[in-house]
PDB file of C-alpha atoms in Angstrom:
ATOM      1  CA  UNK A   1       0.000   0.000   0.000  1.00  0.00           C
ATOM      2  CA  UNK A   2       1.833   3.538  -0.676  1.00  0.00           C
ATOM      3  CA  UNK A   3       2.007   6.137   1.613  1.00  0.00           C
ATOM      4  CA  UNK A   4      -0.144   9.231   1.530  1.00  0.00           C
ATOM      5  CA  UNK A   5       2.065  11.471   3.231  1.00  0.00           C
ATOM      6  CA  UNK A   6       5.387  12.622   1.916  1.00  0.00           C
ATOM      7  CA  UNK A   7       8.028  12.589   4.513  1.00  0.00           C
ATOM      8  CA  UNK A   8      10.058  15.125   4.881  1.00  0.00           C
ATOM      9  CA  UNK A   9      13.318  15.793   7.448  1.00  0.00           C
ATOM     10  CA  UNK A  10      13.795  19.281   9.028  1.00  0.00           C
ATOM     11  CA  UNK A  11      16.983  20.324  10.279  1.00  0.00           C
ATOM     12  CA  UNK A  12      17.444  23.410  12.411  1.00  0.00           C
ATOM     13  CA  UNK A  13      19.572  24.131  15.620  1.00  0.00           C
ATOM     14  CA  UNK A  14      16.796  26.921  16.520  1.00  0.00           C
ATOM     15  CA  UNK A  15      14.117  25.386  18.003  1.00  0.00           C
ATOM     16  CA  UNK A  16      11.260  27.867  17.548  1.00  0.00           C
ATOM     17  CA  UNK A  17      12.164  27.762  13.748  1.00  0.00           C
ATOM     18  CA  UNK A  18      11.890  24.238  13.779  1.00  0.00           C
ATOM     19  CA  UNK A  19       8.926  24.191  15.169  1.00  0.00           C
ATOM     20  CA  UNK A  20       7.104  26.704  13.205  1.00  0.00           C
ATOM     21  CA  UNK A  21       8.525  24.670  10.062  1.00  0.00           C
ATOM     22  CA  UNK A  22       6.937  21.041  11.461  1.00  0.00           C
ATOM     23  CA  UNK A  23       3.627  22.869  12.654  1.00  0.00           C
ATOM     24  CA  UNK A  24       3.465  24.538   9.179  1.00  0.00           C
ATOM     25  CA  UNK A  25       4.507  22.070   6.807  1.00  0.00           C
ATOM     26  CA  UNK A  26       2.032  19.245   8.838  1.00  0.00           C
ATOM     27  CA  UNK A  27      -0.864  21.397   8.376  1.00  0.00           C
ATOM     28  CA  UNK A  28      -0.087  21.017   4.513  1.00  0.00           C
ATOM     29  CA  UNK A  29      -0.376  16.989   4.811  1.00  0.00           C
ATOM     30  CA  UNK A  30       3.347  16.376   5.473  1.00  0.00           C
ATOM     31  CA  UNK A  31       4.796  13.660   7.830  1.00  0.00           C
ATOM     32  CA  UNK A  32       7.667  15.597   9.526  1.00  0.00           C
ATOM     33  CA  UNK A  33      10.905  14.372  11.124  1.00  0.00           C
ATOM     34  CA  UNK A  34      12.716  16.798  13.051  1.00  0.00           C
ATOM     35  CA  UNK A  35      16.601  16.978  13.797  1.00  0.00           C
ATOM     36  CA  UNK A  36      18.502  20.095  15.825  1.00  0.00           C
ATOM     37  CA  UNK A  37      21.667  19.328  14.753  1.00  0.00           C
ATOM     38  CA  UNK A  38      23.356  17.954  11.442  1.00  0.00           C
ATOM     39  CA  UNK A  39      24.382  14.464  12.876  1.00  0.00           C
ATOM     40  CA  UNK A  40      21.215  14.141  14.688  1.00  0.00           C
ATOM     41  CA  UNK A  41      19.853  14.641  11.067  1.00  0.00           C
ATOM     42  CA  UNK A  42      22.151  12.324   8.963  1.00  0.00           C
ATOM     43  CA  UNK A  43      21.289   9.263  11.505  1.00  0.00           C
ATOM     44  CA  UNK A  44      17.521   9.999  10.777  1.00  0.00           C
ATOM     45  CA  UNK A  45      18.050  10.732   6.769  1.00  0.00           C
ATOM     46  CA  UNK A  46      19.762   7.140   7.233  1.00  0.00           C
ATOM     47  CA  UNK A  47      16.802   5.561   9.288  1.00  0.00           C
ATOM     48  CA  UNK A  48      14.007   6.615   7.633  1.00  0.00           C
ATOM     49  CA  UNK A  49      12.488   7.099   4.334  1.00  0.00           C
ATOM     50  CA  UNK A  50      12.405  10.533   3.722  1.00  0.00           C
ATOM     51  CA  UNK A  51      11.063  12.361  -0.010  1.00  0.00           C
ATOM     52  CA  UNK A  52      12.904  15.652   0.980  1.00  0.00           C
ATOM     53  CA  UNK A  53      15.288  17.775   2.987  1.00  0.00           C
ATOM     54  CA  UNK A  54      14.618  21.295   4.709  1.00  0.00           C
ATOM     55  CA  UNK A  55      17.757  21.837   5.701  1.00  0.00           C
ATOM     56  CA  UNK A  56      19.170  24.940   7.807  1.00  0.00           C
ATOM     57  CA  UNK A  57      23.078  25.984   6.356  1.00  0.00           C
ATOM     58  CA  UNK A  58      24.549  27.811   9.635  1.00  0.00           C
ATOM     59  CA  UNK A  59      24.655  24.641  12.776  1.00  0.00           C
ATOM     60  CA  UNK A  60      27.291  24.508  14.967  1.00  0.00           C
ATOM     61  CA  UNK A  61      29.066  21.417  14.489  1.00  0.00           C
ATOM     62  CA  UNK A  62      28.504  20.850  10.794  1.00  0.00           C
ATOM     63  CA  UNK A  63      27.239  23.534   8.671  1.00  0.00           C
ATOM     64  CA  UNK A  64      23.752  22.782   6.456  1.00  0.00           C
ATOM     65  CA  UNK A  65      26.085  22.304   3.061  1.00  0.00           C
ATOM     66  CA  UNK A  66      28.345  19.503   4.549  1.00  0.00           C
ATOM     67  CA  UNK A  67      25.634  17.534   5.969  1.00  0.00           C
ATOM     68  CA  UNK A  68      23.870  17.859   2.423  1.00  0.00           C
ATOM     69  CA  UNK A  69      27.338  16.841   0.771  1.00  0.00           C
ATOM     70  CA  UNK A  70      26.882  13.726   2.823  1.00  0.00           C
ATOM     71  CA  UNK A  71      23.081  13.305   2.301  1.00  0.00           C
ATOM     72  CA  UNK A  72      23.620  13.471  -1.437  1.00  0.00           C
ATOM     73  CA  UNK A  73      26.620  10.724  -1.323  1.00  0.00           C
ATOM     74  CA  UNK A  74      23.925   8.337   1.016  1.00  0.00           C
ATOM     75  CA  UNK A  75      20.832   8.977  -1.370  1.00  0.00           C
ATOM     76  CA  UNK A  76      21.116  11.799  -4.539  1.00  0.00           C
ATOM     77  CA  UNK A  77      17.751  11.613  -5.776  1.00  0.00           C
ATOM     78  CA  UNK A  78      16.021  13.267  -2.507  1.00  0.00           C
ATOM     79  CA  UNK A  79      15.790  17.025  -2.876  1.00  0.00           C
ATOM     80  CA  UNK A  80      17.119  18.847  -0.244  1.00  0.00           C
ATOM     81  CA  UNK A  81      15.996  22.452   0.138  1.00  0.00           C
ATOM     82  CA  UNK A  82      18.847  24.878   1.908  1.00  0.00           C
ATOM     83  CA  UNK A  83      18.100  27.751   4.184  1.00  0.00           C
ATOM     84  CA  UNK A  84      19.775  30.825   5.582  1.00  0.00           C
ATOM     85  CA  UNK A  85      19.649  34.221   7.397  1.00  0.00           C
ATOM     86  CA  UNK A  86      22.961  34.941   5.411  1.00  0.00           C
ATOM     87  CA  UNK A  87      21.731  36.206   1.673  1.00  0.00           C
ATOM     88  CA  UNK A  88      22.937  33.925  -1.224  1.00  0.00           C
ATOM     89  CA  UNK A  89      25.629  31.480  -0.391  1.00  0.00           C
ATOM     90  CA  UNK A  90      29.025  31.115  -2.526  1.00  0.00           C
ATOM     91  CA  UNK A  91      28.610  28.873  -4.972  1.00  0.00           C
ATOM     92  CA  UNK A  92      30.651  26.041  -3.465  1.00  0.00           C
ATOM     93  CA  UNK A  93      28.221  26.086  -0.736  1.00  0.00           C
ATOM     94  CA  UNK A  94      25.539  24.899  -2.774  1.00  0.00           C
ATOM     95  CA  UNK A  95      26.887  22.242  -4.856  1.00  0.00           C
ATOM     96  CA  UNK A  96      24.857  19.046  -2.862  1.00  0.00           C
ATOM     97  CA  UNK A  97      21.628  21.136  -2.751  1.00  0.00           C
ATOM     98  CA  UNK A  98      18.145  21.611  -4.998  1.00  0.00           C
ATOM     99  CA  UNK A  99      16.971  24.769  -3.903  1.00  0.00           C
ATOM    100  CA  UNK A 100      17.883  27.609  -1.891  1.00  0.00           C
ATOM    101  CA  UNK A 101      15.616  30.293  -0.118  1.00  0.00           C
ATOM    102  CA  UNK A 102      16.924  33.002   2.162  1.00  0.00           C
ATOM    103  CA  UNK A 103      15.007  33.567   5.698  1.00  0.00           C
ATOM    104  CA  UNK A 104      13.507  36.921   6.577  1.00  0.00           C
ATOM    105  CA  UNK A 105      14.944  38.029   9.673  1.00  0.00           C
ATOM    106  CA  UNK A 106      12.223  38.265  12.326  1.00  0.00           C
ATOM    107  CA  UNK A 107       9.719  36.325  10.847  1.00  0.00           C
ATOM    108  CA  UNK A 108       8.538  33.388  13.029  1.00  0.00           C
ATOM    109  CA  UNK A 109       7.062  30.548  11.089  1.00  0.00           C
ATOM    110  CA  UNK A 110       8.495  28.865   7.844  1.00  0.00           C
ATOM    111  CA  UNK A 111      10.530  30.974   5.650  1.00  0.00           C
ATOM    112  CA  UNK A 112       8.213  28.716   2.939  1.00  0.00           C
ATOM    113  CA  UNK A 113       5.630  30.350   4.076  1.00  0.00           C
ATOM    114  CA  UNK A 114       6.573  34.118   4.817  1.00  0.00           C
ATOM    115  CA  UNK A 115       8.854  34.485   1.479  1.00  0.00           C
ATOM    116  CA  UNK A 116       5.480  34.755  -0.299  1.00  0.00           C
ATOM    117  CA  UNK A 117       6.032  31.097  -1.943  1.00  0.00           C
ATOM    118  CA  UNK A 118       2.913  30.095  -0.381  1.00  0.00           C
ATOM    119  CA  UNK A 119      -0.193  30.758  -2.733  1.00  0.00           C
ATOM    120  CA  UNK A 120      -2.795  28.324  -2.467  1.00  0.00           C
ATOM    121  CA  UNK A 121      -3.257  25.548  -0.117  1.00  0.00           C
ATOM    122  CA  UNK A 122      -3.681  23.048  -2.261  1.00  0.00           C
ATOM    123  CA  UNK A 123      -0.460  23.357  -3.745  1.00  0.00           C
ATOM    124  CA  UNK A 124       1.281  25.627  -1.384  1.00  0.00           C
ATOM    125  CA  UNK A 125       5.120  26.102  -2.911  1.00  0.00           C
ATOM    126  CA  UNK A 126       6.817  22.701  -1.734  1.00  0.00           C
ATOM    127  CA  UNK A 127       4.481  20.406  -3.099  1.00  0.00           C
ATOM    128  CA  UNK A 128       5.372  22.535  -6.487  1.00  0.00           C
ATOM    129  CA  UNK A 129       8.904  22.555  -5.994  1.00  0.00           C
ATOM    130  CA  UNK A 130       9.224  18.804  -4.791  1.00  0.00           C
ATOM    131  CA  UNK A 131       6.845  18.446  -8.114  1.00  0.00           C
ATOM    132  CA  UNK A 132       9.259  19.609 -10.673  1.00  0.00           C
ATOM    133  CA  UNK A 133      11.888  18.107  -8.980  1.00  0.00           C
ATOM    134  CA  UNK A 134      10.304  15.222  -9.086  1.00  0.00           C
ATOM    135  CA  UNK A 135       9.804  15.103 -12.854  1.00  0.00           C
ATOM    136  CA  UNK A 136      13.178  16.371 -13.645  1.00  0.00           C
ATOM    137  CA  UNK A 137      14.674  13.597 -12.019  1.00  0.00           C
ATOM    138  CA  UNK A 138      12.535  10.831 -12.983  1.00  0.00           C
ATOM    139  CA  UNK A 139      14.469   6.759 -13.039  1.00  0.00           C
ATOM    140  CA  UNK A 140      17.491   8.206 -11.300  1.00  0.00           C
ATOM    141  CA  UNK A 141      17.099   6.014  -8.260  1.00  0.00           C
ATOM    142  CA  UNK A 142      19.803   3.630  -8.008  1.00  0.00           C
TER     143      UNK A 142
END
């Protein structure tokens, strides 16, 4: 029987962004899996099946672009979304990542939601982006 809900992994050190992400992305029909710190997330991307990554690039420990550098060498066909306070990244930064969205400082919620992505419930901008991905990347599973 296939699932009905796409998982997907969230990975922020800052709780209350976390949080806002899992409580916002749920209400959209996701299954969420939540991680506050790069290794925590690796052991769940390993443990689970996931269908995508919302990943947060500045963690202490290991920074969002190494821990999608390893993601991608585990499982390259999942999407893995990049986010940070910091403006556009170099572009070294973004070599194991699909997408890439800048927060808005002093927003609460998901920066999904407040960067205006978000148009209609039905098909609020993830289930769009994950989408496209999808069909660019059709048969690459290994």
């Amino acid at each position: 029987m296939a699932r009905l809900e796409k998982t997907i992994l969230c990975i922020d050190n800052h709780w209350n962004e976390l949080i806002s992400r899992k409580m916002f992305l749920e209400s959209n029909d996701y299954r969420v899996l939540e991680a506050t710190s790069g290794d925590e997330g690796l052991k769940l991307f390993v443990d689970h099946r996931v269908d995508a990554v919302v990943l947060d690039y500045q963690m202490p420990g290991m920074n969002g672009d190494v821990v999608a550098a390893r993601m991608k060498q585990l499982k390259s066909y999942i999407p893995i979304l990049l986010l940070s306070a910091y403006g556009p990244l170099p572009e070294k930064k973004m070599k194991a990542v699909d997408t890439f969205l800048t927060k808005i400082p002093g927003i609460e919620g998901s920066p999904i939601c407040s960067s205006g992505l978000v148009r209609q419930r039905p098909k609020p901008f993830f289930h769009r982006w994950f989408d496209t991905w999808k069909g660019r990347h059709q048969g690459v599973r290994p």
